[in-house]
Amino acid sequence: MNKGQLNQRIMPDKAERHRLFGSVKAGEKTKPEKKEEMADLQNKQANYLFKLDAVGITNVKHPIQINSQLIPNQQSSIGNFTFTSTVEQSNKGTNMSRFTEQLHEFYQNKCLTLELGNLKQFTKQLAQRLKTPDAKLEIKLPWFYERKGPSSNLAGLNHAELMVTVSYNEPEQFHIMVGLNAMITTLCPCSKEISEYSAHNQRGEVRMEVELSPSFDESKTDWKVLLLEAAESNASARIHPVLKRPDEKMVTEQAYENPRFVEDMVRLVAADLYESEQIIAFHVTCQNHESIHLHDAIASITIDKRTE
């Protein structure tokens, strides 16, 4: 054999290799092959002991379009979807394929967007497809937005995690929850007060879950921007993807001038959300990833304006 020549083995053909690893010949087919002749166990009626709160599919990854008042005004993101509906005591289960059928149908028709009006229509049509009086859609997905340095004006993309839940009950009742997780900078007021020099700071995570008013008008208000601004405008400083030295000086000084505990953060964010007439209830959490501790600091607040 010449130098560099491969010593190639003689392999059995592919069919023989498959048999070697367990493949067998197909057996005799005795069950129906046409859909209308097949047994439908999930639609079999009987007394199945209990009504089920939710049956469906989860962890469904799929592209979805996001429109925004911030740049980029349009973007495609990957949503993590959950689809469910109730199942009556007399029904054994649901038809799982109908959830993904509905998803692909909206995608093909270019209707799969994060607009709440579209998601309401999706959820109602899903209930009709499932032949149930209700349906629920949950989505979690990243959203990117442009952020410029305060001095250099150099831009990059930040991202926040969005959450949308749309519940439908016939004939025309909807319940909508939206949420946003945003990263911020917080500077410790105690550290600033007691230290001769400087103060420790860290990244904080603000998580908001909000119930929108039935009169919420998304053509006038971008709820993503509303929640993002509630988090960032109350922080010690905003997070930036691109910072030159003049930018860094400005951000560092701004944080020093606006110290925040986690308790301060949730109260200030809550005040902004409380003032919005388009929000009727909310839950806010702030978690600081402490720079001088192994543990995190956390605070939360829940307000329902209807019960006050």
PDB file of C-alpha atoms in Angstrom:
ATOM      1  CA  MET A   1       0.000   0.000   0.000  1.00  0.00           C
ATOM      2  CA  ASN A   2       1.361   3.383  -1.012  1.00  0.00           C
ATOM      3  CA  LYS A   3       2.115   5.985   1.626  1.00  0.00           C
ATOM      4  CA  GLY A   4      -1.050   7.896   2.485  1.00  0.00           C
ATOM      5  CA  GLN A   5      -3.385   5.275   0.932  1.00  0.00           C
ATOM      6  CA  LEU A   6      -6.419   4.423   3.096  1.00  0.00           C
ATOM      7  CA  ASN A   7      -7.063   0.842   4.201  1.00  0.00           C
ATOM      8  CA  GLN A   8     -10.820   0.838   3.441  1.00  0.00           C
ATOM      9  CA  ARG A   9     -12.999  -1.884   4.961  1.00  0.00           C
ATOM     10  CA  ILE A  10     -15.492  -3.838   2.874  1.00  0.00           C
ATOM     11  CA  MET A  11     -18.923  -2.947   4.293  1.00  0.00           C
ATOM     12  CA  PRO A  12     -22.169  -4.908   3.968  1.00  0.00           C
ATOM     13  CA  ASP A  13     -24.871  -3.054   2.030  1.00  0.00           C
ATOM     14  CA  LYS A  14     -27.178  -0.654   3.878  1.00  0.00           C
ATOM     15  CA  ALA A  15     -30.123  -3.080   4.103  1.00  0.00           C
ATOM     16  CA  GLU A  16     -27.856  -5.709   5.641  1.00  0.00           C
ATOM     17  CA  ARG A  17     -26.462  -3.154   8.091  1.00  0.00           C
ATOM     18  CA  HIS A  18     -30.010  -2.267   9.183  1.00  0.00           C
ATOM     19  CA  ARG A  19     -30.820  -5.968   9.722  1.00  0.00           C
ATOM     20  CA  LEU A  20     -27.605  -6.313  11.720  1.00  0.00           C
ATOM     21  CA  PHE A  21     -28.834  -3.614  14.098  1.00  0.00           C
ATOM     22  CA  GLY A  22     -32.341  -4.944  14.561  1.00  0.00           C
ATOM     23  CA  SER A  23     -34.480  -3.908  11.588  1.00  0.00           C
ATOM     24  CA  VAL A  24     -37.049  -6.534  10.506  1.00  0.00           C
ATOM     25  CA  LYS A  25     -39.401  -6.970   7.583  1.00  0.00           C
ATOM     26  CA  ALA A  26     -42.783  -5.260   7.823  1.00  0.00           C
ATOM     27  CA  GLY A  27     -45.533  -7.519   9.112  1.00  0.00           C
ATOM     28  CA  GLU A  28     -48.998  -7.998   7.700  1.00  0.00           C
ATOM     29  CA  LYS A  29     -51.130  -4.833   7.929  1.00  0.00           C
ATOM     30  CA  THR A  30     -54.567  -5.560   9.394  1.00  0.00           C
ATOM     31  CA  LYS A  31     -55.702  -2.190  10.815  1.00  0.00           C
ATOM     32  CA  PRO A  32     -57.458   0.547   8.775  1.00  0.00           C
ATOM     33  CA  GLU A  33     -55.326   3.007   6.825  1.00  0.00           C
ATOM     34  CA  LYS A  34     -58.028   5.573   6.024  1.00  0.00           C
ATOM     35  CA  LYS A  35     -58.604   8.241   8.694  1.00  0.00           C
ATOM     36  CA  GLU A  36     -62.385   7.877   8.683  1.00  0.00           C
ATOM     37  CA  GLU A  37     -62.039   4.152   9.413  1.00  0.00           C
ATOM     38  CA  MET A  38     -59.529   4.537  12.257  1.00  0.00           C
ATOM     39  CA  ALA A  39     -60.526   4.437  15.927  1.00  0.00           C
ATOM     40  CA  ASP A  40     -60.568   7.870  17.612  1.00  0.00           C
ATOM     41  CA  LEU A  41     -59.893   7.126  21.278  1.00  0.00           C
ATOM     42  CA  GLN A  42     -59.608  10.775  22.334  1.00  0.00           C
ATOM     43  CA  ASN A  43     -63.174  11.512  21.194  1.00  0.00           C
ATOM     44  CA  LYS A  44     -64.709   8.501  22.915  1.00  0.00           C
ATOM     45  CA  GLN A  45     -67.510   9.610  25.258  1.00  0.00           C
ATOM     46  CA  ALA A  46     -67.803   8.188  28.786  1.00  0.00           C
ATOM     47  CA  ASN A  47     -67.642   9.235  32.428  1.00  0.00           C
ATOM     48  CA  TYR A  48     -63.931   9.931  32.940  1.00  0.00           C
ATOM     49  CA  LEU A  49     -64.267  10.993  36.593  1.00  0.00           C
ATOM     50  CA  PHE A  50     -63.088  14.630  36.400  1.00  0.00           C
ATOM     51  CA  LYS A  51     -63.042  17.720  34.217  1.00  0.00           C
ATOM     52  CA  LEU A  52     -59.466  18.748  33.376  1.00  0.00           C
ATOM     53  CA  ASP A  53     -58.272  22.354  33.838  1.00  0.00           C
ATOM     54  CA  ALA A  54     -55.800  22.278  30.979  1.00  0.00           C
ATOM     55  CA  VAL A  55     -54.747  19.816  28.292  1.00  0.00           C
ATOM     56  CA  GLY A  56     -52.509  20.643  25.365  1.00  0.00           C
ATOM     57  CA  ILE A  57     -48.917  20.983  24.238  1.00  0.00           C
ATOM     58  CA  THR A  58     -46.005  23.002  25.556  1.00  0.00           C
ATOM     59  CA  ASN A  59     -42.393  23.883  24.718  1.00  0.00           C
ATOM     60  CA  VAL A  60     -43.322  24.503  21.081  1.00  0.00           C
ATOM     61  CA  LYS A  61     -40.585  26.560  19.376  1.00  0.00           C
ATOM     62  CA  HIS A  62     -41.767  28.600  16.400  1.00  0.00           C
ATOM     63  CA  PRO A  63     -40.925  31.890  14.608  1.00  0.00           C
ATOM     64  CA  ILE A  64     -43.187  34.850  15.320  1.00  0.00           C
ATOM     65  CA  GLN A  65     -43.167  38.450  14.081  1.00  0.00           C
ATOM     66  CA  ILE A  66     -42.767  41.354  16.539  1.00  0.00           C
ATOM     67  CA  ASN A  67     -43.724  44.922  15.643  1.00  0.00           C
ATOM     68  CA  SER A  68     -42.405  47.678  17.892  1.00  0.00           C
ATOM     69  CA  GLN A  69     -42.208  51.440  18.316  1.00  0.00           C
ATOM     70  CA  LEU A  70     -38.492  50.987  19.016  1.00  0.00           C
ATOM     71  CA  ILE A  71     -35.866  50.174  16.394  1.00  0.00           C
ATOM     72  CA  PRO A  72     -35.958  47.600  14.864  1.00  0.00           C
ATOM     73  CA  ASN A  73     -39.617  48.297  14.160  1.00  0.00           C
ATOM     74  CA  GLN A  74     -40.042  44.754  12.824  1.00  0.00           C
ATOM     75  CA  GLN A  75     -38.193  41.606  13.770  1.00  0.00           C
ATOM     76  CA  SER A  76     -38.663  37.853  13.736  1.00  0.00           C
ATOM     77  CA  SER A  77     -38.145  36.084  17.044  1.00  0.00           C
ATOM     78  CA  ILE A  78     -38.486  32.493  18.269  1.00  0.00           C
ATOM     79  CA  GLY A  79     -41.408  32.018  20.623  1.00  0.00           C
ATOM     80  CA  ASN A  80     -41.822  29.234  23.160  1.00  0.00           C
ATOM     81  CA  PHE A  81     -45.538  28.405  22.926  1.00  0.00           C
ATOM     82  CA  THR A  82     -47.982  26.604  25.204  1.00  0.00           C
ATOM     83  CA  PHE A  83     -51.508  25.798  23.978  1.00  0.00           C
ATOM     84  CA  THR A  84     -54.219  24.376  26.239  1.00  0.00           C
ATOM     85  CA  SER A  85     -57.955  24.039  26.706  1.00  0.00           C
ATOM     86  CA  THR A  86     -60.205  22.447  29.302  1.00  0.00           C
ATOM     87  CA  VAL A  87     -61.511  18.915  28.754  1.00  0.00           C
ATOM     88  CA  GLU A  88     -64.945  17.973  30.039  1.00  0.00           C
ATOM     89  CA  GLN A  89     -65.532  14.973  32.300  1.00  0.00           C
ATOM     90  CA  SER A  90     -67.355  13.240  29.461  1.00  0.00           C
ATOM     91  CA  ASN A  91     -64.404  13.592  27.055  1.00  0.00           C
ATOM     92  CA  LYS A  92     -61.306  11.401  27.224  1.00  0.00           C
ATOM     93  CA  GLY A  93     -58.878  13.946  25.791  1.00  0.00           C
ATOM     94  CA  THR A  94     -58.081  16.479  23.099  1.00  0.00           C
ATOM     95  CA  ASN A  95     -56.790  16.316  19.531  1.00  0.00           C
ATOM     96  CA  MET A  96     -53.164  17.403  19.908  1.00  0.00           C
ATOM     97  CA  SER A  97     -52.501  17.859  16.183  1.00  0.00           C
ATOM     98  CA  ARG A  98     -55.065  20.665  15.974  1.00  0.00           C
ATOM     99  CA  PHE A  99     -52.847  22.958  18.055  1.00  0.00           C
ATOM    100  CA  THR A 100     -49.950  22.807  15.612  1.00  0.00           C
ATOM    101  CA  GLU A 101     -52.317  22.852  12.620  1.00  0.00           C
ATOM    102  CA  GLN A 102     -53.633  26.190  13.855  1.00  0.00           C
ATOM    103  CA  LEU A 103     -50.100  27.493  14.465  1.00  0.00           C
ATOM    104  CA  HIS A 104     -48.913  26.648  10.952  1.00  0.00           C
ATOM    105  CA  GLU A 105     -52.073  28.036   9.375  1.00  0.00           C
ATOM    106  CA  PHE A 106     -51.527  31.433  10.989  1.00  0.00           C
ATOM    107  CA  TYR A 107     -47.842  31.320  10.057  1.00  0.00           C
ATOM    108  CA  GLN A 108     -48.611  30.569   6.408  1.00  0.00           C
ATOM    109  CA  ASN A 109     -51.144  33.411   6.286  1.00  0.00           C
ATOM    110  CA  LYS A 110     -48.562  35.807   7.820  1.00  0.00           C
ATOM    111  CA  CYS A 111     -50.900  36.382  10.787  1.00  0.00           C
ATOM    112  CA  LEU A 112     -48.577  34.998  13.468  1.00  0.00           C
ATOM    113  CA  THR A 113     -47.540  38.260  15.115  1.00  0.00           C
ATOM    114  CA  LEU A 114     -47.324  39.446  18.720  1.00  0.00           C
ATOM    115  CA  GLU A 115     -50.176  41.929  18.207  1.00  0.00           C
ATOM    116  CA  LEU A 116     -52.762  41.227  20.899  1.00  0.00           C
ATOM    117  CA  GLY A 117     -55.618  41.501  18.402  1.00  0.00           C
ATOM    118  CA  ASN A 118     -54.073  38.708  16.321  1.00  0.00           C
ATOM    119  CA  LEU A 119     -53.455  36.537  19.374  1.00  0.00           C
ATOM    120  CA  LYS A 120     -57.062  37.004  20.527  1.00  0.00           C
ATOM    121  CA  GLN A 121     -58.258  35.857  17.122  1.00  0.00           C
ATOM    122  CA  PHE A 122     -55.839  32.917  17.244  1.00  0.00           C
ATOM    123  CA  THR A 123     -57.136  31.781  20.638  1.00  0.00           C
ATOM    124  CA  LYS A 124     -60.803  32.068  19.657  1.00  0.00           C
ATOM    125  CA  GLN A 125     -60.256  30.122  16.436  1.00  0.00           C
ATOM    126  CA  LEU A 126     -58.282  27.512  18.359  1.00  0.00           C
ATOM    127  CA  ALA A 127     -61.264  26.918  20.662  1.00  0.00           C
ATOM    128  CA  GLN A 128     -63.509  26.561  17.622  1.00  0.00           C
ATOM    129  CA  ARG A 129     -61.094  24.102  16.008  1.00  0.00           C
ATOM    130  CA  LEU A 130     -60.944  22.061  19.231  1.00  0.00           C
ATOM    131  CA  LYS A 131     -64.755  22.284  19.632  1.00  0.00           C
ATOM    132  CA  THR A 132     -64.343  23.536  23.205  1.00  0.00           C
ATOM    133  CA  PRO A 133     -65.753  26.647  24.910  1.00  0.00           C
ATOM    134  CA  ASP A 134     -62.275  27.909  25.831  1.00  0.00           C
ATOM    135  CA  ALA A 135     -58.602  27.997  24.868  1.00  0.00           C
ATOM    136  CA  LYS A 136     -55.416  29.473  26.259  1.00  0.00           C
ATOM    137  CA  LEU A 137     -52.218  30.618  24.565  1.00  0.00           C
ATOM    138  CA  GLU A 138     -48.941  31.387  26.359  1.00  0.00           C
ATOM    139  CA  ILE A 139     -45.796  32.719  24.683  1.00  0.00           C
ATOM    140  CA  LYS A 140     -42.327  33.525  25.988  1.00  0.00           C
ATOM    141  CA  LEU A 141     -39.777  35.035  23.625  1.00  0.00           C
ATOM    142  CA  PRO A 142     -36.785  37.410  23.398  1.00  0.00           C
ATOM    143  CA  TRP A 143     -37.320  40.921  22.032  1.00  0.00           C
ATOM    144  CA  PHE A 144     -34.422  43.035  20.758  1.00  0.00           C
ATOM    145  CA  TYR A 145     -34.304  46.822  20.810  1.00  0.00           C
ATOM    146  CA  GLU A 146     -31.691  49.399  19.842  1.00  0.00           C
ATOM    147  CA  ARG A 147     -29.835  51.310  22.556  1.00  0.00           C
ATOM    148  CA  LYS A 148     -27.390  54.156  21.906  1.00  0.00           C
ATOM    149  CA  GLY A 149     -24.521  55.306  24.078  1.00  0.00           C
ATOM    150  CA  PRO A 150     -25.458  58.542  25.916  1.00  0.00           C
ATOM    151  CA  SER A 151     -22.407  60.447  24.622  1.00  0.00           C
ATOM    152  CA  SER A 152     -21.055  58.634  21.549  1.00  0.00           C
ATOM    153  CA  ASN A 153     -24.511  57.816  20.166  1.00  0.00           C
ATOM    154  CA  LEU A 154     -23.085  54.465  19.027  1.00  0.00           C
ATOM    155  CA  ALA A 155     -25.840  51.864  18.838  1.00  0.00           C
ATOM    156  CA  GLY A 156     -26.174  48.186  19.638  1.00  0.00           C
ATOM    157  CA  LEU A 157     -28.984  45.780  20.465  1.00  0.00           C
ATOM    158  CA  ASN A 158     -30.223  44.969  23.946  1.00  0.00           C
ATOM    159  CA  HIS A 159     -32.840  42.326  24.607  1.00  0.00           C
ATOM    160  CA  ALA A 160     -35.582  41.624  27.104  1.00  0.00           C
ATOM    161  CA  GLU A 161     -37.757  38.568  27.608  1.00  0.00           C
ATOM    162  CA  LEU A 162     -41.462  38.991  26.842  1.00  0.00           C
ATOM    163  CA  MET A 163     -44.431  36.993  28.081  1.00  0.00           C
ATOM    164  CA  VAL A 164     -47.997  37.016  26.721  1.00  0.00           C
ATOM    165  CA  THR A 165     -50.968  34.986  27.952  1.00  0.00           C
ATOM    166  CA  VAL A 166     -54.332  35.155  26.185  1.00  0.00           C
ATOM    167  CA  SER A 167     -57.292  33.215  27.592  1.00  0.00           C
ATOM    168  CA  TYR A 168     -60.572  32.901  25.700  1.00  0.00           C
ATOM    169  CA  ASN A 169     -64.025  31.830  26.876  1.00  0.00           C
ATOM    170  CA  GLU A 170     -67.001  31.816  24.555  1.00  0.00           C
ATOM    171  CA  PRO A 171     -68.755  33.752  23.276  1.00  0.00           C
ATOM    172  CA  GLU A 172     -66.358  36.745  23.385  1.00  0.00           C
ATOM    173  CA  GLN A 173     -64.564  36.892  26.734  1.00  0.00           C
ATOM    174  CA  PHE A 174     -60.802  37.451  26.796  1.00  0.00           C
ATOM    175  CA  HIS A 175     -58.273  37.797  29.614  1.00  0.00           C
ATOM    176  CA  ILE A 176     -54.837  39.159  28.687  1.00  0.00           C
ATOM    177  CA  MET A 177     -51.627  39.184  30.711  1.00  0.00           C
ATOM    178  CA  VAL A 178     -48.334  40.567  29.433  1.00  0.00           C
ATOM    179  CA  GLY A 179     -44.932  40.617  31.018  1.00  0.00           C
ATOM    180  CA  LEU A 180     -41.342  41.710  30.553  1.00  0.00           C
ATOM    181  CA  ASN A 181     -38.002  40.819  32.164  1.00  0.00           C
ATOM    182  CA  ALA A 182     -35.422  43.603  31.832  1.00  0.00           C
ATOM    183  CA  MET A 183     -31.852  43.993  33.069  1.00  0.00           C
ATOM    184  CA  ILE A 184     -30.812  47.229  34.801  1.00  0.00           C
ATOM    185  CA  THR A 185     -27.933  48.687  36.848  1.00  0.00           C
ATOM    186  CA  THR A 186     -28.453  49.334  40.556  1.00  0.00           C
ATOM    187  CA  LEU A 187     -26.002  51.089  42.876  1.00  0.00           C
ATOM    188  CA  CYS A 188     -26.214  50.332  46.587  1.00  0.00           C
ATOM    189  CA  PRO A 189     -27.344  53.375  48.677  1.00  0.00           C
ATOM    190  CA  CYS A 190     -25.847  51.877  51.846  1.00  0.00           C
ATOM    191  CA  SER A 191     -22.449  51.354  50.215  1.00  0.00           C
ATOM    192  CA  LYS A 192     -22.483  54.924  48.934  1.00  0.00           C
ATOM    193  CA  GLU A 193     -23.429  56.278  52.347  1.00  0.00           C
ATOM    194  CA  ILE A 194     -20.807  54.483  54.438  1.00  0.00           C
ATOM    195  CA  SER A 195     -17.815  54.259  52.072  1.00  0.00           C
ATOM    196  CA  GLU A 196     -15.061  56.827  51.737  1.00  0.00           C
ATOM    197  CA  TYR A 197     -14.775  56.078  48.035  1.00  0.00           C
ATOM    198  CA  SER A 198     -17.210  54.828  45.412  1.00  0.00           C
ATOM    199  CA  ALA A 199     -20.045  52.324  45.979  1.00  0.00           C
ATOM    200  CA  HIS A 200     -20.700  48.795  44.810  1.00  0.00           C
ATOM    201  CA  ASN A 201     -23.180  48.230  42.024  1.00  0.00           C
ATOM    202  CA  GLN A 202     -24.609  45.249  40.184  1.00  0.00           C
ATOM    203  CA  ARG A 203     -27.010  44.153  37.517  1.00  0.00           C
ATOM    204  CA  GLY A 204     -30.601  43.867  38.607  1.00  0.00           C
ATOM    205  CA  GLU A 205     -33.419  41.986  36.908  1.00  0.00           C
ATOM    206  CA  VAL A 206     -36.878  43.552  36.922  1.00  0.00           C
ATOM    207  CA  ARG A 207     -39.741  41.167  36.184  1.00  0.00           C
ATOM    208  CA  MET A 208     -43.226  42.520  35.531  1.00  0.00           C
ATOM    209  CA  GLU A 209     -46.519  40.677  34.977  1.00  0.00           C
ATOM    210  CA  VAL A 210     -49.348  42.995  34.035  1.00  0.00           C
ATOM    211  CA  GLU A 211     -53.070  42.627  33.416  1.00  0.00           C
ATOM    212  CA  LEU A 212     -54.188  45.053  30.739  1.00  0.00           C
ATOM    213  CA  SER A 213     -57.467  46.902  30.766  1.00  0.00           C
ATOM    214  CA  PRO A 214     -60.131  45.594  28.344  1.00  0.00           C
ATOM    215  CA  SER A 215     -59.962  49.051  26.731  1.00  0.00           C
ATOM    216  CA  PHE A 216     -56.205  48.813  26.064  1.00  0.00           C
ATOM    217  CA  ASP A 217     -55.468  50.265  22.611  1.00  0.00           C
ATOM    218  CA  GLU A 218     -52.286  48.770  21.166  1.00  0.00           C
ATOM    219  CA  SER A 219     -52.469  51.098  18.166  1.00  0.00           C
ATOM    220  CA  LYS A 220     -51.649  53.959  20.566  1.00  0.00           C
ATOM    221  CA  THR A 221     -49.494  52.263  23.181  1.00  0.00           C
ATOM    222  CA  ASP A 222     -46.720  49.700  22.728  1.00  0.00           C
ATOM    223  CA  TRP A 223     -46.973  47.699  25.951  1.00  0.00           C
ATOM    224  CA  LYS A 224     -43.398  46.419  25.505  1.00  0.00           C
ATOM    225  CA  VAL A 225     -42.026  49.976  25.518  1.00  0.00           C
ATOM    226  CA  LEU A 226     -44.303  50.933  28.419  1.00  0.00           C
ATOM    227  CA  LEU A 227     -42.965  48.140  30.633  1.00  0.00           C
ATOM    228  CA  LEU A 228     -39.355  48.559  29.527  1.00  0.00           C
ATOM    229  CA  GLU A 229     -39.441  52.270  30.354  1.00  0.00           C
ATOM    230  CA  ALA A 230     -41.003  51.564  33.765  1.00  0.00           C
ATOM    231  CA  ALA A 231     -38.017  49.350  34.600  1.00  0.00           C
ATOM    232  CA  GLU A 232     -35.167  51.329  33.055  1.00  0.00           C
ATOM    233  CA  SER A 233     -36.225  54.882  33.913  1.00  0.00           C
ATOM    234  CA  ASN A 234     -36.334  54.019  37.632  1.00  0.00           C
ATOM    235  CA  ALA A 235     -32.974  52.230  37.750  1.00  0.00           C
ATOM    236  CA  SER A 236     -29.659  53.672  38.854  1.00  0.00           C
ATOM    237  CA  ALA A 237     -28.619  53.443  35.190  1.00  0.00           C
ATOM    238  CA  ARG A 238     -29.603  51.689  31.980  1.00  0.00           C
ATOM    239  CA  ILE A 239     -27.723  48.775  30.440  1.00  0.00           C
ATOM    240  CA  HIS A 240     -25.851  49.563  27.190  1.00  0.00           C
ATOM    241  CA  PRO A 241     -24.378  47.192  24.587  1.00  0.00           C
ATOM    242  CA  VAL A 242     -21.809  49.767  23.372  1.00  0.00           C
ATOM    243  CA  LEU A 243     -19.982  52.171  25.695  1.00  0.00           C
ATOM    244  CA  LYS A 244     -16.990  54.316  24.810  1.00  0.00           C
ATOM    245  CA  ARG A 245     -15.075  56.083  27.602  1.00  0.00           C
ATOM    246  CA  PRO A 246     -17.236  59.242  27.607  1.00  0.00           C
ATOM    247  CA  ASP A 247     -20.338  56.997  27.705  1.00  0.00           C
ATOM    248  CA  GLU A 248     -18.941  54.956  30.561  1.00  0.00           C
ATOM    249  CA  LYS A 249     -18.188  58.120  32.551  1.00  0.00           C
ATOM    250  CA  MET A 250     -21.766  59.329  32.115  1.00  0.00           C
ATOM    251  CA  VAL A 251     -23.347  55.987  33.023  1.00  0.00           C
ATOM    252  CA  THR A 252     -21.106  55.521  36.078  1.00  0.00           C
ATOM    253  CA  GLU A 253     -21.877  59.004  37.364  1.00  0.00           C
ATOM    254  CA  GLN A 254     -25.587  58.611  36.704  1.00  0.00           C
ATOM    255  CA  ALA A 255     -25.657  55.402  38.750  1.00  0.00           C
ATOM    256  CA  TYR A 256     -23.823  57.160  41.615  1.00  0.00           C
ATOM    257  CA  GLU A 257     -26.391  59.966  41.532  1.00  0.00           C
ATOM    258  CA  ASN A 258     -29.347  57.514  41.611  1.00  0.00           C
ATOM    259  CA  PRO A 259     -28.686  54.786  44.196  1.00  0.00           C
ATOM    260  CA  ARG A 260     -31.401  52.109  44.469  1.00  0.00           C
ATOM    261  CA  PHE A 261     -32.189  49.232  46.826  1.00  0.00           C
ATOM    262  CA  VAL A 262     -34.344  46.403  45.449  1.00  0.00           C
ATOM    263  CA  GLU A 263     -37.106  47.761  47.693  1.00  0.00           C
ATOM    264  CA  ASP A 264     -36.759  51.155  46.008  1.00  0.00           C
ATOM    265  CA  MET A 265     -36.916  49.590  42.566  1.00  0.00           C
ATOM    266  CA  VAL A 266     -40.162  47.675  43.001  1.00  0.00           C
ATOM    267  CA  ARG A 267     -41.882  50.681  44.580  1.00  0.00           C
ATOM    268  CA  LEU A 268     -40.766  53.067  41.838  1.00  0.00           C
ATOM    269  CA  VAL A 269     -41.717  50.672  39.040  1.00  0.00           C
ATOM    270  CA  ALA A 270     -45.045  50.028  40.754  1.00  0.00           C
ATOM    271  CA  ALA A 271     -45.724  53.779  40.867  1.00  0.00           C
ATOM    272  CA  ASP A 272     -45.281  54.055  37.089  1.00  0.00           C
ATOM    273  CA  LEU A 273     -47.525  51.061  36.418  1.00  0.00           C
ATOM    274  CA  TYR A 274     -50.109  52.316  38.909  1.00  0.00           C
ATOM    275  CA  GLU A 275     -50.345  55.639  37.093  1.00  0.00           C
ATOM    276  CA  SER A 276     -51.167  53.950  33.776  1.00  0.00           C
ATOM    277  CA  GLU A 277     -54.899  53.868  33.112  1.00  0.00           C
ATOM    278  CA  GLN A 278     -54.352  50.931  30.745  1.00  0.00           C
ATOM    279  CA  ILE A 279     -53.072  48.651  33.520  1.00  0.00           C
ATOM    280  CA  ILE A 280     -55.492  47.277  36.110  1.00  0.00           C
ATOM    281  CA  ALA A 281     -53.260  44.854  38.043  1.00  0.00           C
ATOM    282  CA  PHE A 282     -49.586  43.940  38.209  1.00  0.00           C
ATOM    283  CA  HIS A 283     -46.846  42.013  39.981  1.00  0.00           C
ATOM    284  CA  VAL A 284     -43.291  43.399  40.069  1.00  0.00           C
ATOM    285  CA  THR A 285     -40.131  41.650  41.257  1.00  0.00           C
ATOM    286  CA  CYS A 286     -36.580  42.971  41.361  1.00  0.00           C
ATOM    287  CA  GLN A 287     -33.627  40.657  41.887  1.00  0.00           C
ATOM    288  CA  ASN A 288     -30.145  42.112  42.310  1.00  0.00           C
ATOM    289  CA  HIS A 289     -27.234  39.858  41.352  1.00  0.00           C
ATOM    290  CA  GLU A 290     -25.058  41.162  44.156  1.00  0.00           C
ATOM    291  CA  SER A 291     -21.437  42.002  43.392  1.00  0.00           C
ATOM    292  CA  ILE A 292     -20.126  41.645  46.975  1.00  0.00           C
ATOM    293  CA  HIS A 293     -22.259  38.662  48.081  1.00  0.00           C
ATOM    294  CA  LEU A 294     -22.784  35.121  46.843  1.00  0.00           C
ATOM    295  CA  HIS A 295     -26.518  35.597  47.376  1.00  0.00           C
ATOM    296  CA  ASP A 296     -28.987  37.827  45.510  1.00  0.00           C
ATOM    297  CA  ALA A 297     -31.307  40.438  46.984  1.00  0.00           C
ATOM    298  CA  ILE A 298     -34.987  40.283  46.054  1.00  0.00           C
ATOM    299  CA  ALA A 299     -38.189  42.278  46.589  1.00  0.00           C
ATOM    300  CA  SER A 300     -41.672  42.131  45.086  1.00  0.00           C
ATOM    301  CA  ILE A 301     -45.022  43.898  45.114  1.00  0.00           C
ATOM    302  CA  THR A 302     -48.506  42.940  43.878  1.00  0.00           C
ATOM    303  CA  ILE A 303     -51.300  45.426  43.278  1.00  0.00           C
ATOM    304  CA  ASP A 304     -54.816  44.983  41.883  1.00  0.00           C
ATOM    305  CA  LYS A 305     -56.423  48.397  41.447  1.00  0.00           C
ATOM    306  CA  ARG A 306     -59.881  46.794  41.344  1.00  0.00           C
ATOM    307  CA  THR A 307     -59.676  45.727  44.988  1.00  0.00           C
ATOM    308  CA  GLU A 308     -58.444  49.017  46.421  1.00  0.00           C
TER     309      GLU A 308
END
